[in-house]
PDB file of C-alpha atoms in Angstrom:
ATOM      1  CA  MET A  15      50.533 -24.127  -1.344  1.00  0.00           C
ATOM      2  CA  ASP A  16      54.035 -23.546  -0.047  1.00  0.00           C
ATOM      3  CA  LYS A  17      55.302 -22.912  -3.567  1.00  0.00           C
ATOM      4  CA  ARG A  18      52.495 -20.449  -4.322  1.00  0.00           C
ATOM      5  CA  SER A  19      53.311 -18.509  -1.156  1.00  0.00           C
ATOM      6  CA  ARG A  20      56.971 -18.333  -2.167  1.00  0.00           C
ATOM      7  CA  VAL A  21      56.141 -17.169  -5.694  1.00  0.00           C
ATOM      8  CA  LEU A  22      53.633 -14.572  -4.500  1.00  0.00           C
ATOM      9  CA  GLY A  23      55.993 -13.422  -1.741  1.00  0.00           C
ATOM     10  CA  THR A  24      58.878 -13.081  -4.172  1.00  0.00           C
ATOM     11  CA  PHE A  25      56.936 -10.971  -6.655  1.00  0.00           C
ATOM     12  CA  LEU A  26      55.348  -8.920  -3.876  1.00  0.00           C
ATOM     13  CA  GLY A  27      58.763  -8.375  -2.244  1.00  0.00           C
ATOM     14  CA  VAL A  28      60.387  -7.291  -5.511  1.00  0.00           C
ATOM     15  CA  THR A  29      57.503  -4.899  -6.172  1.00  0.00           C
ATOM     16  CA  LEU A  30      57.648  -3.467  -2.644  1.00  0.00           C
ATOM     17  CA  ALA A  31      61.407  -2.991  -2.812  1.00  0.00           C
ATOM     18  CA  THR A  32      61.121  -1.284  -6.201  1.00  0.00           C
ATOM     19  CA  VAL A  33      58.433   1.075  -4.908  1.00  0.00           C
ATOM     20  CA  LEU A  34      59.884   1.764  -1.436  1.00  0.00           C
ATOM     21  CA  LEU A  35      63.611   2.089  -2.132  1.00  0.00           C
ATOM     22  CA  PRO A  36      64.724   5.182  -4.044  1.00  0.00           C
ATOM     23  CA  GLY A  37      67.938   3.416  -5.097  1.00  0.00           C
ATOM     24  CA  ILE A  38      66.063   0.880  -7.250  1.00  0.00           C
ATOM     25  CA  SER A  39      64.793   2.345 -10.493  1.00  0.00           C
ATOM     26  CA  THR A  40      63.587   1.135 -13.858  1.00  0.00           C
ATOM     27  CA  ILE A  41      65.867   1.551 -16.836  1.00  0.00           C
ATOM     28  CA  LEU A  42      63.088   2.143 -19.374  1.00  0.00           C
ATOM     29  CA  ASP A  43      59.562   3.494 -18.976  1.00  0.00           C
ATOM     30  CA  SER A  44      57.751   0.142 -18.712  1.00  0.00           C
ATOM     31  CA  PRO A  45      57.887  -0.626 -14.966  1.00  0.00           C
ATOM     32  CA  PRO A  46      55.463  -3.592 -14.825  1.00  0.00           C
ATOM     33  CA  TRP A  47      57.450  -5.674 -17.305  1.00  0.00           C
ATOM     34  CA  GLU A  48      60.783  -4.734 -15.776  1.00  0.00           C
ATOM     35  CA  VAL A  49      59.579  -5.754 -12.303  1.00  0.00           C
ATOM     36  CA  ILE A  50      58.228  -9.033 -13.715  1.00  0.00           C
ATOM     37  CA  LEU A  51      61.629  -9.701 -15.311  1.00  0.00           C
ATOM     38  CA  ALA A  52      63.377  -9.053 -11.984  1.00  0.00           C
ATOM     39  CA  GLY A  53      60.858 -11.286 -10.195  1.00  0.00           C
ATOM     40  CA  ALA A  54      61.525 -14.057 -12.710  1.00  0.00           C
ATOM     41  CA  VAL A  55      65.257 -13.872 -12.009  1.00  0.00           C
ATOM     42  CA  PHE A  56      64.537 -14.074  -8.269  1.00  0.00           C
ATOM     43  CA  LEU A  57      62.263 -17.089  -8.784  1.00  0.00           C
ATOM     44  CA  ILE A  58      64.835 -18.953 -10.877  1.00  0.00           C
ATOM     45  CA  VAL A  59      67.627 -18.400  -8.369  1.00  0.00           C
ATOM     46  CA  ASN A  60      65.378 -19.178  -5.389  1.00  0.00           C
ATOM     47  CA  GLN A  61      64.319 -22.447  -7.022  1.00  0.00           C
ATOM     48  CA  LEU A  62      67.943 -23.416  -7.628  1.00  0.00           C
ATOM     49  CA  ILE A  63      69.088 -22.457  -4.128  1.00  0.00           C
ATOM     50  CA  TYR A  64      66.272 -23.356  -1.728  1.00  0.00           C
ATOM     51  CA  SER A  65      66.803 -21.645   1.634  1.00  0.00           C
ATOM     52  CA  TYR A  66      63.419 -21.804   3.359  1.00  0.00           C
ATOM     53  CA  PRO A  67      62.374 -23.958   6.330  1.00  0.00           C
ATOM     54  CA  ASN A  68      59.996 -26.854   5.625  1.00  0.00           C
ATOM     55  CA  ASN A  69      57.504 -25.655   8.223  1.00  0.00           C
ATOM     56  CA  ILE A  70      58.129 -22.109   9.345  1.00  0.00           C
ATOM     57  CA  ARG A  71      55.824 -22.251  12.370  1.00  0.00           C
ATOM     58  CA  THR A  72      57.582 -25.210  14.004  1.00  0.00           C
ATOM     59  CA  ALA A  73      61.158 -24.425  12.938  1.00  0.00           C
ATOM     60  CA  PRO A  74      63.596 -23.653  15.761  1.00  0.00           C
ATOM     61  CA  PRO A  75      64.413 -19.928  16.069  1.00  0.00           C
ATOM     62  CA  VAL A  76      68.122 -20.544  15.442  1.00  0.00           C
ATOM     63  CA  LEU A  77      67.309 -22.300  12.159  1.00  0.00           C
ATOM     64  CA  LEU A  78      64.982 -19.468  11.134  1.00  0.00           C
ATOM     65  CA  LEU A  79      67.643 -16.886  11.903  1.00  0.00           C
ATOM     66  CA  LEU A  80      70.318 -18.826  10.024  1.00  0.00           C
ATOM     67  CA  LEU A  81      68.108 -19.356   6.968  1.00  0.00           C
ATOM     68  CA  ALA A  82      67.020 -15.705   7.042  1.00  0.00           C
ATOM     69  CA  VAL A  83      70.634 -14.498   7.047  1.00  0.00           C
ATOM     70  CA  ILE A  84      71.558 -16.892   4.238  1.00  0.00           C
ATOM     71  CA  GLY A  85      68.442 -15.836   2.312  1.00  0.00           C
ATOM     72  CA  ILE A  86      69.151 -12.131   2.747  1.00  0.00           C
ATOM     73  CA  ALA A  87      72.699 -12.642   1.454  1.00  0.00           C
ATOM     74  CA  GLN A  88      71.301 -14.625  -1.473  1.00  0.00           C
ATOM     75  CA  ASP A  89      68.662 -12.005  -2.282  1.00  0.00           C
ATOM     76  CA  THR A  90      71.239  -9.206  -2.025  1.00  0.00           C
ATOM     77  CA  LEU A  91      73.393 -10.961  -4.605  1.00  0.00           C
ATOM     78  CA  VAL A  92      70.343 -11.509  -6.811  1.00  0.00           C
ATOM     79  CA  TRP A  93      69.559  -7.767  -6.678  1.00  0.00           C
ATOM     80  CA  LEU A  94      73.118  -7.090  -7.833  1.00  0.00           C
ATOM     81  CA  LEU A  95      72.666  -9.722 -10.578  1.00  0.00           C
ATOM     82  CA  VAL A  96      69.383  -8.116 -11.680  1.00  0.00           C
ATOM     83  CA  SER A  97      71.099  -4.729 -11.849  1.00  0.00           C
ATOM     84  CA  TRP A  98      74.012  -6.140 -13.822  1.00  0.00           C
ATOM     85  CA  LEU A  99      71.692  -7.950 -16.252  1.00  0.00           C
ATOM     86  CA  GLY A 100      69.573  -4.818 -16.606  1.00  0.00           C
ATOM     87  CA  SER A 101      72.548  -2.637 -17.469  1.00  0.00           C
ATOM     88  CA  ASP A 102      73.862  -5.275 -19.862  1.00  0.00           C
ATOM     89  CA  MET A 103      70.501  -5.667 -21.660  1.00  0.00           C
ATOM     90  CA  GLU A 104      69.510  -2.002 -21.224  1.00  0.00           C
ATOM     91  CA  TYR A 105      66.200  -3.238 -19.827  1.00  0.00           C
ATOM     92  CA  GLY A 106      65.147  -4.061 -16.289  1.00  0.00           C
ATOM     93  CA  LEU A 107      65.976  -2.551 -12.926  1.00  0.00           C
ATOM     94  CA  HIS A 108      68.979  -0.548 -11.794  1.00  0.00           C
ATOM     95  CA  VAL A 109      70.241  -0.835  -8.203  1.00  0.00           C
ATOM     96  CA  ASP A 110      72.411   2.048  -7.001  1.00  0.00           C
ATOM     97  CA  GLY A 111      74.733   0.125  -4.700  1.00  0.00           C
ATOM     98  CA  PHE A 112      75.328  -2.645  -2.215  1.00  0.00           C
ATOM     99  CA  LEU A 113      73.350  -1.035   0.626  1.00  0.00           C
ATOM    100  CA  THR A 114      70.297  -0.635  -1.589  1.00  0.00           C
ATOM    101  CA  ALA A 115      70.661  -4.259  -2.717  1.00  0.00           C
ATOM    102  CA  LEU A 116      70.950  -5.340   0.923  1.00  0.00           C
ATOM    103  CA  LEU A 117      67.778  -3.454   1.892  1.00  0.00           C
ATOM    104  CA  GLY A 118      66.013  -4.913  -1.147  1.00  0.00           C
ATOM    105  CA  GLY A 119      67.140  -8.385  -0.081  1.00  0.00           C
ATOM    106  CA  VAL A 120      65.750  -7.814   3.402  1.00  0.00           C
ATOM    107  CA  ILE A 121      62.400  -6.671   1.989  1.00  0.00           C
ATOM    108  CA  VAL A 122      62.102  -9.651  -0.367  1.00  0.00           C
ATOM    109  CA  ARG A 123      63.111 -12.237   2.246  1.00  0.00           C
ATOM    110  CA  VAL A 124      60.878 -10.816   4.989  1.00  0.00           C
ATOM    111  CA  THR A 125      57.916 -10.662   2.600  1.00  0.00           C
ATOM    112  CA  VAL A 126      58.368 -14.296   1.584  1.00  0.00           C
ATOM    113  CA  LEU A 127      58.808 -15.483   5.178  1.00  0.00           C
ATOM    114  CA  VAL A 128      55.718 -13.572   6.336  1.00  0.00           C
ATOM    115  CA  LEU A 129      53.593 -15.085   3.566  1.00  0.00           C
ATOM    116  CA  LEU A 130      54.969 -18.541   4.374  1.00  0.00           C
ATOM    117  CA  ALA A 131      54.073 -18.047   8.036  1.00  0.00           C
ATOM    118  CA  LEU A 132      50.557 -16.797   7.267  1.00  0.00           C
ATOM    119  CA  GLY A 133      49.741 -19.437   4.656  1.00  0.00           C
ATOM    120  CA  PRO A 134      48.741 -23.038   5.234  1.00  0.00           C
ATOM    121  CA  GLN A 135      51.525 -25.235   6.539  1.00  0.00           C
ATOM    122  CA  PRO A 136      52.570 -28.513   4.915  1.00  0.00           C
ATOM    123  CA  GLU A 137      51.303 -31.582   6.698  1.00  0.00           C
ATOM    124  CA  THR A 138      53.867 -33.752   8.421  1.00  0.00           C
ATOM    125  CA  GLY A 139      53.209 -37.327   9.104  1.00  0.00           C
TER     126      GLY A 139
END
């Protein structure tokens, strides 16, 4: 269930950031597919670099803060990667600058962490 929450949170966060931030725009006129492509890039990178606590409800606050900061930096770089890939392929999303990418990273990471906190927790034993 943890993986489903991360996948859903990632796609929901990318969609929210695309809708809420004026600095993130689609390159062509097919927004659903461009957002799905950006979400796929986020999922691939987030699977390669796992920066989530095992159990978010019992994790120490310092660990949560550290992983959140690392995750926001990671997601900011992924937004810049998505923008670079989009401009190179002439398809996808365009991010106006670093501040927009940073805000997008915050939205994606907070969305994923909230869904992880609300979902069922892995059993320890």
